[in-house]
Short mmCIF file of C-alpha atoms and ligand atoms in Angstrom, two decimals:
data_model
loop_
_atom_site.label_atom_id
_atom_site.label_comp_id
_atom_site.label_asym_id
_atom_site.label_seq_id
_atom_site.Cartn_x
_atom_site.Cartn_y
_atom_site.Cartn_z
CA MET A 1 0.12 -0.01 -0.04
CA ALA A 2 1.27 3.54 -0.89
CA ARG A 3 2.16 5.74 2.01
CA LYS A 4 -0.29 8.32 3.15
CA LYS A 5 0.30 11.84 2.24
CA ILE A 6 -0.39 14.78 4.66
CA ALA A 7 -0.39 18.20 3.25
CA LEU A 8 -0.01 21.11 5.66
CA ILE A 9 -1.10 24.47 4.39
CA GLY A 10 0.76 27.13 6.34
CA ALA A 11 4.23 26.62 7.44
CA GLY A 12 4.19 28.77 10.42
CA ASN A 13 4.39 27.95 14.16
CA ILE A 14 1.48 25.39 14.14
CA GLY A 15 2.40 24.07 10.56
CA GLY A 16 6.00 23.23 11.47
CA THR A 17 4.89 21.59 14.71
CA LEU A 18 2.16 19.55 12.87
CA ALA A 19 4.97 18.48 10.41
CA HIS A 20 7.24 17.31 13.20
CA ILE A 21 4.64 15.43 15.23
CA ALA A 22 3.23 13.77 11.98
CA ALA A 23 6.85 12.62 11.14
CA GLN A 24 7.51 11.43 14.53
CA LYS A 25 4.25 9.26 14.40
CA GLU A 26 5.08 8.29 10.83
CA LEU A 27 1.55 9.28 9.66
CA GLY A 28 2.84 9.42 6.02
CA ASP A 29 4.89 11.61 3.69
CA ILE A 30 4.45 15.37 4.56
CA VAL A 31 4.17 18.36 2.17
CA LEU A 32 4.61 21.81 3.80
CA PHE A 33 3.06 24.45 1.78
CA ASP A 34 3.30 28.26 2.37
CA VAL A 35 3.13 31.53 0.28
CA VAL A 36 6.55 32.70 1.62
CA ASP A 37 9.35 31.46 -0.52
CA GLY A 38 12.06 29.52 1.37
CA VAL A 39 10.16 29.00 4.74
CA PRO A 40 8.46 25.66 4.00
CA GLN A 41 11.55 24.40 2.12
CA GLY A 42 13.75 25.39 4.99
CA LYS A 43 11.51 23.85 7.66
CA ALA A 44 11.18 20.67 5.44
CA LEU A 45 14.98 20.26 5.28
CA ASP A 46 15.46 20.99 8.97
CA LEU A 47 12.64 18.57 10.00
CA SER A 48 14.09 15.82 7.53
CA GLN A 49 17.28 16.08 9.44
CA CYS A 50 15.54 15.27 12.67
CA GLY A 51 14.78 11.79 11.03
CA PRO A 52 18.12 10.06 11.63
CA VAL A 53 18.29 11.45 15.22
CA GLU A 54 14.69 10.50 16.10
CA GLY A 55 14.39 7.42 13.91
CA PHE A 56 11.48 8.36 12.02
CA ASP A 57 11.13 7.46 8.15
CA ALA A 58 8.95 10.08 6.53
CA LYS A 59 9.76 12.18 3.45
CA ILE A 60 9.19 15.88 4.18
CA THR A 61 9.20 18.36 1.48
CA GLY A 62 8.46 22.15 1.22
CA THR A 63 6.66 24.09 -1.57
CA ASN A 64 5.09 27.19 -2.67
CA ASP A 65 3.00 25.30 -5.55
CA TYR A 66 -0.43 23.86 -4.86
CA ALA A 67 0.18 21.12 -7.47
CA ASP A 68 2.39 19.49 -4.88
CA ILE A 69 -0.56 18.69 -2.50
CA ALA A 70 -2.09 16.50 -5.22
CA GLY A 71 -3.35 13.14 -3.81
CA ALA A 72 -3.11 14.34 -0.18
CA ASP A 73 -5.09 12.17 2.05
CA VAL A 74 -5.32 14.66 4.95
CA ILE A 75 -4.91 18.42 4.58
CA ILE A 76 -4.42 20.63 7.75
CA VAL A 77 -4.91 24.44 7.06
CA THR A 78 -3.16 26.82 9.38
CA ALA A 79 -2.50 29.54 6.79
CA GLY A 80 -3.28 33.07 7.84
CA VAL A 81 -2.34 35.44 10.67
CA PRO A 82 -2.37 34.63 14.55
CA ARG A 83 -3.58 37.15 17.19
CA LYS A 84 -1.49 39.62 18.82
CA PRO A 85 -2.29 40.73 22.41
CA GLY A 86 -5.44 42.56 22.82
CA MET A 87 -6.96 41.09 19.54
CA SER A 88 -9.82 38.64 19.60
CA ARG A 89 -10.00 35.75 17.10
CA ASP A 90 -12.62 37.64 15.23
CA ASP A 91 -10.35 40.55 14.55
CA LEU A 92 -8.66 38.20 11.96
CA LEU A 93 -11.82 37.73 10.04
CA GLY A 94 -10.99 40.02 7.10
CA ILE A 95 -7.43 38.99 6.40
CA ASN A 96 -7.97 35.27 6.92
CA LEU A 97 -11.15 35.01 4.95
CA LYS A 98 -9.03 35.99 1.72
CA VAL A 99 -6.62 33.40 2.72
CA MET A 100 -9.20 30.85 3.01
CA LYS A 101 -10.31 31.59 -0.49
CA ALA A 102 -6.91 30.92 -1.93
CA VAL A 103 -6.57 27.74 0.10
CA GLY A 104 -10.01 26.44 -0.68
CA GLU A 105 -9.51 27.00 -4.45
CA GLY A 106 -6.13 25.20 -4.29
CA ILE A 107 -7.63 22.28 -2.52
CA LYS A 108 -10.45 22.21 -5.06
CA ALA A 109 -8.18 22.15 -7.93
CA HIS A 110 -5.48 19.66 -6.50
CA ALA A 111 -6.82 17.49 -3.61
CA PRO A 112 -10.69 17.33 -3.65
CA ASP A 113 -10.64 13.90 -2.13
CA ALA A 114 -8.72 14.84 1.04
CA PHE A 115 -10.14 15.07 4.47
CA VAL A 116 -9.63 18.67 5.53
CA ILE A 117 -8.95 19.96 9.03
CA CYS A 118 -9.00 23.74 9.34
CA ILE A 119 -7.24 25.39 12.41
CA THR A 120 -7.18 29.02 11.14
CA ASN A 121 -9.10 31.52 13.29
CA PRO A 122 -11.82 32.67 13.72
CA LEU A 123 -12.26 29.00 13.52
CA ASP A 124 -16.00 28.32 13.03
CA ALA A 125 -16.40 31.10 10.34
CA MET A 126 -13.19 30.01 8.50
CA VAL A 127 -14.03 26.37 8.31
CA TRP A 128 -17.43 27.38 6.83
CA ALA A 129 -15.89 29.72 4.41
CA LEU A 130 -13.16 27.04 3.48
CA ARG A 131 -15.88 24.65 2.76
CA GLU A 132 -17.63 27.00 0.58
CA PHE A 133 -14.67 27.96 -1.41
CA SER A 134 -13.37 24.30 -1.82
CA GLY A 135 -16.70 22.85 -2.61
CA LEU A 136 -15.79 19.64 -0.75
CA PRO A 137 -18.57 17.56 0.95
CA HIS A 138 -19.40 19.01 4.30
CA GLU A 139 -18.34 15.65 6.09
CA LYS A 140 -14.67 16.07 4.65
CA VAL A 141 -14.16 19.46 6.08
CA VAL A 142 -13.94 19.98 9.84
CA GLY A 143 -12.54 22.54 12.26
CA MET A 144 -10.12 21.77 15.18
CA ALA A 145 -11.22 23.70 18.31
CA GLY A 146 -12.97 21.29 20.61
CA VAL A 147 -10.02 18.95 21.07
CA LEU A 148 -7.83 21.91 22.08
CA ASP A 149 -10.49 23.58 24.33
CA SER A 150 -11.06 20.29 26.10
CA ALA A 151 -7.41 19.75 26.46
CA ARG A 152 -7.18 22.97 28.16
CA PHE A 153 -10.26 22.30 30.40
CA SER A 154 -8.73 18.76 31.39
CA THR A 155 -5.40 20.35 32.22
CA PHE A 156 -6.84 22.73 34.55
CA LEU A 157 -9.07 20.09 36.13
CA ALA A 158 -6.22 17.68 36.64
CA GLN A 159 -4.16 20.47 38.31
CA GLU A 160 -7.39 21.30 40.57
CA PHE A 161 -7.95 17.72 41.64
CA GLY A 162 -4.32 16.76 41.95
CA VAL A 163 -4.81 13.74 39.56
CA SER A 164 -3.29 12.38 36.41
CA ILE A 165 -4.45 13.92 33.21
CA ARG A 166 -5.10 10.44 31.95
CA ASP A 167 -8.08 10.10 34.19
CA VAL A 168 -9.74 13.44 33.25
CA ASN A 169 -12.27 13.61 30.32
CA THR A 170 -13.93 16.65 29.35
CA PHE A 171 -15.54 18.26 26.52
CA VAL A 172 -16.32 21.74 25.22
CA LEU A 173 -19.15 22.57 22.82
CA GLY A 174 -20.07 25.76 20.90
CA GLY A 175 -17.95 28.07 18.92
CA HIS A 176 -14.13 28.51 19.50
CA GLY A 177 -14.42 31.96 21.15
CA ASP A 178 -15.16 33.47 24.53
CA THR A 179 -18.72 32.13 24.24
CA MET A 180 -17.61 28.37 24.01
CA VAL A 181 -19.36 25.86 26.46
CA PRO A 182 -17.23 23.61 28.68
CA VAL A 183 -19.80 21.09 29.63
CA VAL A 184 -19.17 20.28 33.41
CA GLN A 185 -22.00 17.98 33.57
CA TYR A 186 -20.31 15.52 31.27
CA SER A 187 -16.76 16.25 32.41
CA THR A 188 -15.41 13.26 34.53
CA VAL A 189 -12.29 12.01 36.48
CA ASN A 190 -12.26 8.31 35.85
CA GLY A 191 -15.95 8.34 35.18
CA ILE A 192 -16.88 10.45 38.16
CA PRO A 193 -18.73 13.52 36.97
CA VAL A 194 -17.11 16.77 38.29
CA PRO A 195 -20.38 17.99 39.96
CA ASP A 196 -20.16 14.84 42.05
CA LEU A 197 -16.61 15.50 42.99
CA VAL A 198 -17.57 18.92 44.12
CA LYS A 199 -20.41 17.45 46.31
CA MET A 200 -17.69 15.06 47.75
CA GLY A 201 -15.91 18.09 48.82
CA LEU A 202 -12.92 17.57 46.51
CA SER A 203 -13.11 21.15 44.96
CA THR A 204 -15.73 24.05 45.20
CA GLN A 205 -18.28 25.28 42.67
CA GLU A 206 -16.39 28.71 42.65
CA LYS A 207 -13.18 26.92 41.57
CA ILE A 208 -14.89 24.98 38.83
CA ASP A 209 -16.47 28.31 37.64
CA ALA A 210 -13.13 29.89 37.61
CA ILE A 211 -11.68 26.96 35.70
CA VAL A 212 -14.52 27.31 33.15
CA THR A 213 -13.68 30.99 32.73
CA ARG A 214 -9.99 30.36 32.36
CA THR A 215 -10.80 27.55 29.75
CA ARG A 216 -12.91 30.07 27.81
CA GLY A 217 -9.93 32.57 27.74
CA GLY A 218 -7.22 29.96 27.48
CA GLY A 219 -5.94 30.87 24.08
CA GLY A 220 -5.97 34.57 25.06
CA GLU A 221 -3.88 33.78 28.21
CA ILE A 222 -1.09 32.25 25.98
CA VAL A 223 -1.39 35.18 23.47
CA GLY A 224 -0.71 37.61 26.48
CA LEU A 225 2.19 35.67 27.48
CA LEU A 226 3.94 35.02 24.13
CA LYS A 227 3.16 38.65 22.93
CA THR A 228 4.31 37.82 19.35
CA GLY A 229 1.79 35.05 18.37
CA SER A 230 -0.67 32.51 19.66
CA ALA A 231 -0.50 28.98 21.01
CA PHE A 232 0.94 26.24 18.75
CA TYR A 233 2.12 23.05 20.48
CA ALA A 234 -1.33 21.97 21.82
CA PRO A 235 -3.20 23.16 18.62
CA ALA A 236 -0.87 21.10 16.53
CA ALA A 237 -1.18 18.10 18.80
CA SER A 238 -4.96 18.27 18.69
CA GLY A 239 -5.02 18.52 14.77
CA ILE A 240 -2.93 15.42 14.72
CA ALA A 241 -5.32 13.64 16.98
CA MET A 242 -8.14 14.43 14.42
CA ALA A 243 -5.94 13.29 11.42
CA GLU A 244 -5.21 9.94 13.02
CA ALA A 245 -8.94 9.35 13.81
CA TYR A 246 -9.51 9.78 10.10
CA LEU A 247 -6.53 7.81 8.67
CA ASN A 248 -7.03 4.94 11.03
CA ASP A 249 -10.77 4.85 10.91
CA GLN A 250 -10.80 4.95 14.69
CA LYS A 251 -14.35 6.19 15.11
CA ARG A 252 -13.29 8.42 17.96
CA ILE A 253 -15.92 10.70 19.44
CA LEU A 254 -14.14 13.99 19.42
CA PRO A 255 -15.55 17.51 20.00
CA VAL A 256 -14.95 19.25 16.40
CA ALA A 257 -16.37 22.13 14.50
CA ALA A 258 -18.74 20.18 12.32
CA TYR A 259 -21.40 21.15 9.79
CA VAL A 260 -24.68 20.82 11.69
CA SER A 261 -28.07 20.37 9.87
CA GLY A 262 -30.78 20.30 12.52
CA GLU A 263 -28.68 18.79 15.29
CA TYR A 264 -28.89 20.74 18.59
CA GLY A 265 -31.62 22.92 16.92
CA VAL A 266 -28.84 24.39 14.65
CA ASP A 267 -28.94 24.31 10.97
CA GLY A 268 -26.54 25.39 8.12
CA LEU A 269 -23.35 26.41 9.92
CA TYR A 270 -20.28 24.92 11.71
CA VAL A 271 -20.26 24.73 15.35
CA GLY A 272 -18.42 22.73 18.02
CA VAL A 273 -20.17 19.44 18.59
CA PRO A 274 -19.21 15.77 19.49
CA ALA A 275 -18.80 13.90 16.37
CA VAL A 276 -17.64 10.40 15.34
CA ILE A 277 -14.55 10.68 13.17
CA GLY A 278 -13.56 7.77 10.93
CA ALA A 279 -12.71 6.89 7.48
CA GLY A 280 -15.76 8.56 6.22
CA GLY A 281 -14.78 12.02 7.81
CA VAL A 282 -17.41 13.29 10.24
CA GLU A 283 -19.46 10.04 10.29
CA LYS A 284 -22.08 11.09 12.93
CA ILE A 285 -22.91 14.12 15.08
CA VAL A 286 -23.60 12.91 18.60
CA GLU A 287 -26.48 14.72 20.14
CA ILE A 288 -26.17 14.65 24.03
CA GLU A 289 -28.81 15.91 26.37
CA LEU A 290 -27.95 19.33 27.75
CA ASP A 291 -29.21 20.99 30.91
CA GLU A 292 -30.87 24.38 30.47
CA GLU A 293 -27.72 26.37 31.33
CA ALA A 294 -25.59 24.65 28.69
CA LYS A 295 -28.41 24.93 26.17
CA GLY A 296 -28.67 28.62 26.89
CA ASN A 297 -24.87 29.03 26.58
CA LEU A 298 -24.84 27.02 23.37
CA GLN A 299 -27.29 29.35 21.82
CA VAL A 300 -25.21 32.28 22.68
CA SER A 301 -22.19 30.66 21.15
CA VAL A 302 -24.29 29.78 17.86
CA ASP A 303 -25.51 33.37 17.61
CA ALA A 304 -21.86 34.59 17.83
CA VAL A 305 -21.03 32.27 15.00
CA LYS A 306 -23.96 33.46 12.95
CA GLU A 307 -22.83 37.12 13.17
CA LEU A 308 -19.35 36.17 11.88
CA LEU A 309 -20.90 34.37 8.86
CA VAL A 310 -22.91 37.64 8.09
CA ALA A 311 -19.57 39.51 8.38
CA CYS A 312 -17.96 37.06 5.84
CA LYS A 313 -20.76 37.34 3.35
CA GLY A 314 -20.47 41.18 3.74
CA ILE A 315 -16.81 40.97 2.78
CA ASP A 316 -17.06 38.41 -0.05
CA GLU A 317 -20.19 38.48 -2.28
CA SER A 318 -19.54 34.98 -3.58
CA LEU A 319 -20.47 33.58 -0.03
CA ALA A 320 -23.67 35.26 0.16
N1 APR B 1 -1.49 30.59 1.86
C1 APR B 1 -0.65 29.83 2.57
N2 APR B 1 -0.03 30.12 3.71
C2 APR B 1 -0.25 31.44 4.10
C3 APR B 1 -1.13 32.34 3.48
C4 APR B 1 -1.79 31.83 2.24
N3 APR B 1 -2.51 32.61 1.59
N4 APR B 1 -1.10 33.41 4.09
C5 APR B 1 -0.25 33.35 5.18
N5 APR B 1 0.21 32.15 5.28
C6 APR B 1 1.25 31.51 6.20
C7 APR B 1 2.24 32.56 6.65
O1 APR B 1 3.24 32.87 5.71
C8 APR B 1 2.67 31.84 7.83
O2 APR B 1 3.94 30.96 7.61
O3 APR B 1 0.55 31.08 7.26
C9 APR B 1 1.43 30.80 8.21
C10 APR B 1 0.92 31.20 9.59
O4 APR B 1 1.82 30.85 10.64
P1 APR B 1 1.98 31.64 12.01
O5 APR B 1 1.98 33.19 11.64
O6 APR B 1 3.21 31.18 12.75
O7 APR B 1 0.67 31.39 12.77
P2 APR B 1 0.28 29.99 13.58
O8 APR B 1 0.57 30.31 15.08
O9 APR B 1 0.86 28.94 12.85
O10 APR B 1 -1.30 30.16 13.38
C11 APR B 1 -1.96 30.11 12.24
O11 APR B 1 -4.08 29.19 13.32
O12 APR B 1 -4.73 29.07 15.49
C12 APR B 1 -4.72 29.79 14.42
O13 APR B 1 -5.12 31.93 15.15
C13 APR B 1 -4.34 31.15 14.45
O14 APR B 1 -5.24 31.86 12.45
C14 APR B 1 -3.96 31.52 13.09
C15 APR B 1 -3.59 30.08 12.48
#
């Protein structure tokens, strides 16, 4: 069987980290694409030279030509600009929408059979626009946000309870912004729901509320510390988990930005929901029962995503 091919559109901080993890895991041969001449080529060469040291066998190439992504099984998109301190993800809309148009057209022309994972922000609007511009089936285009947001939530809960991160399972619904919905009711430590742990006196409601707030602002906290860009290690690790679920037909239930048509009372947009990811892409959206508070929060988040789509349509008429 031929090796799998992973194309990474955007060879910046996340793109380079994606390439490194994909190579270490030998997911396939890797093509790094960027508009800047030399950067994808230089990173590809540098990463290739990790192979002898780390013992991985993967061909890594850099390019400025979309023709080189032909035949890709998975494409992960990080092209665009990241946030600076004081910016919200939504501030990136105008610039990154233009980037999504170029990327979508490149994918449509050269790799229409790929499974596409978008990481570029503002995520829920960009993944929608990328799908529109590429014309790929909705189940083959997905956004990475929930895996990362859940990872942040899990990290903070493991620290709070003083337990191994392996035993913490959380998930976060809604848009990838300040209105995201960390669902406490379905977050567990080795199967024990967080509300029960609070009842057992292992934490307090105030502390859990503070963790929810910190999770919502988790990306901004890192932007504030880095000052020159946004998080990249955990976003890359999260994108790779989604790529593996597809490539290995794992049927994992992951929180992803998926196209919803009726589920959760939402229609015709991308938003963070739990979904089964396997060889068919997004194979099923899992509709869990939410309490009234979570339902209300999800609606606020959906409304925020809707506003961004209106803004996209205002900027690019072909989307209207
Ligand atoms: N086509 C391809 N690549 C592009 C394009 C384009 N039209 N425009 C910009 N790029 C490239 C840049 O040259 C840069 O190498 O995208 C890369 C982005 O890399 P970084 O600036 O390092 O940003 P990164 O931290 O990787 O984040 C990328 O992911 O999480 C989101 O908010 C983040 O939108 C941002 C994206």
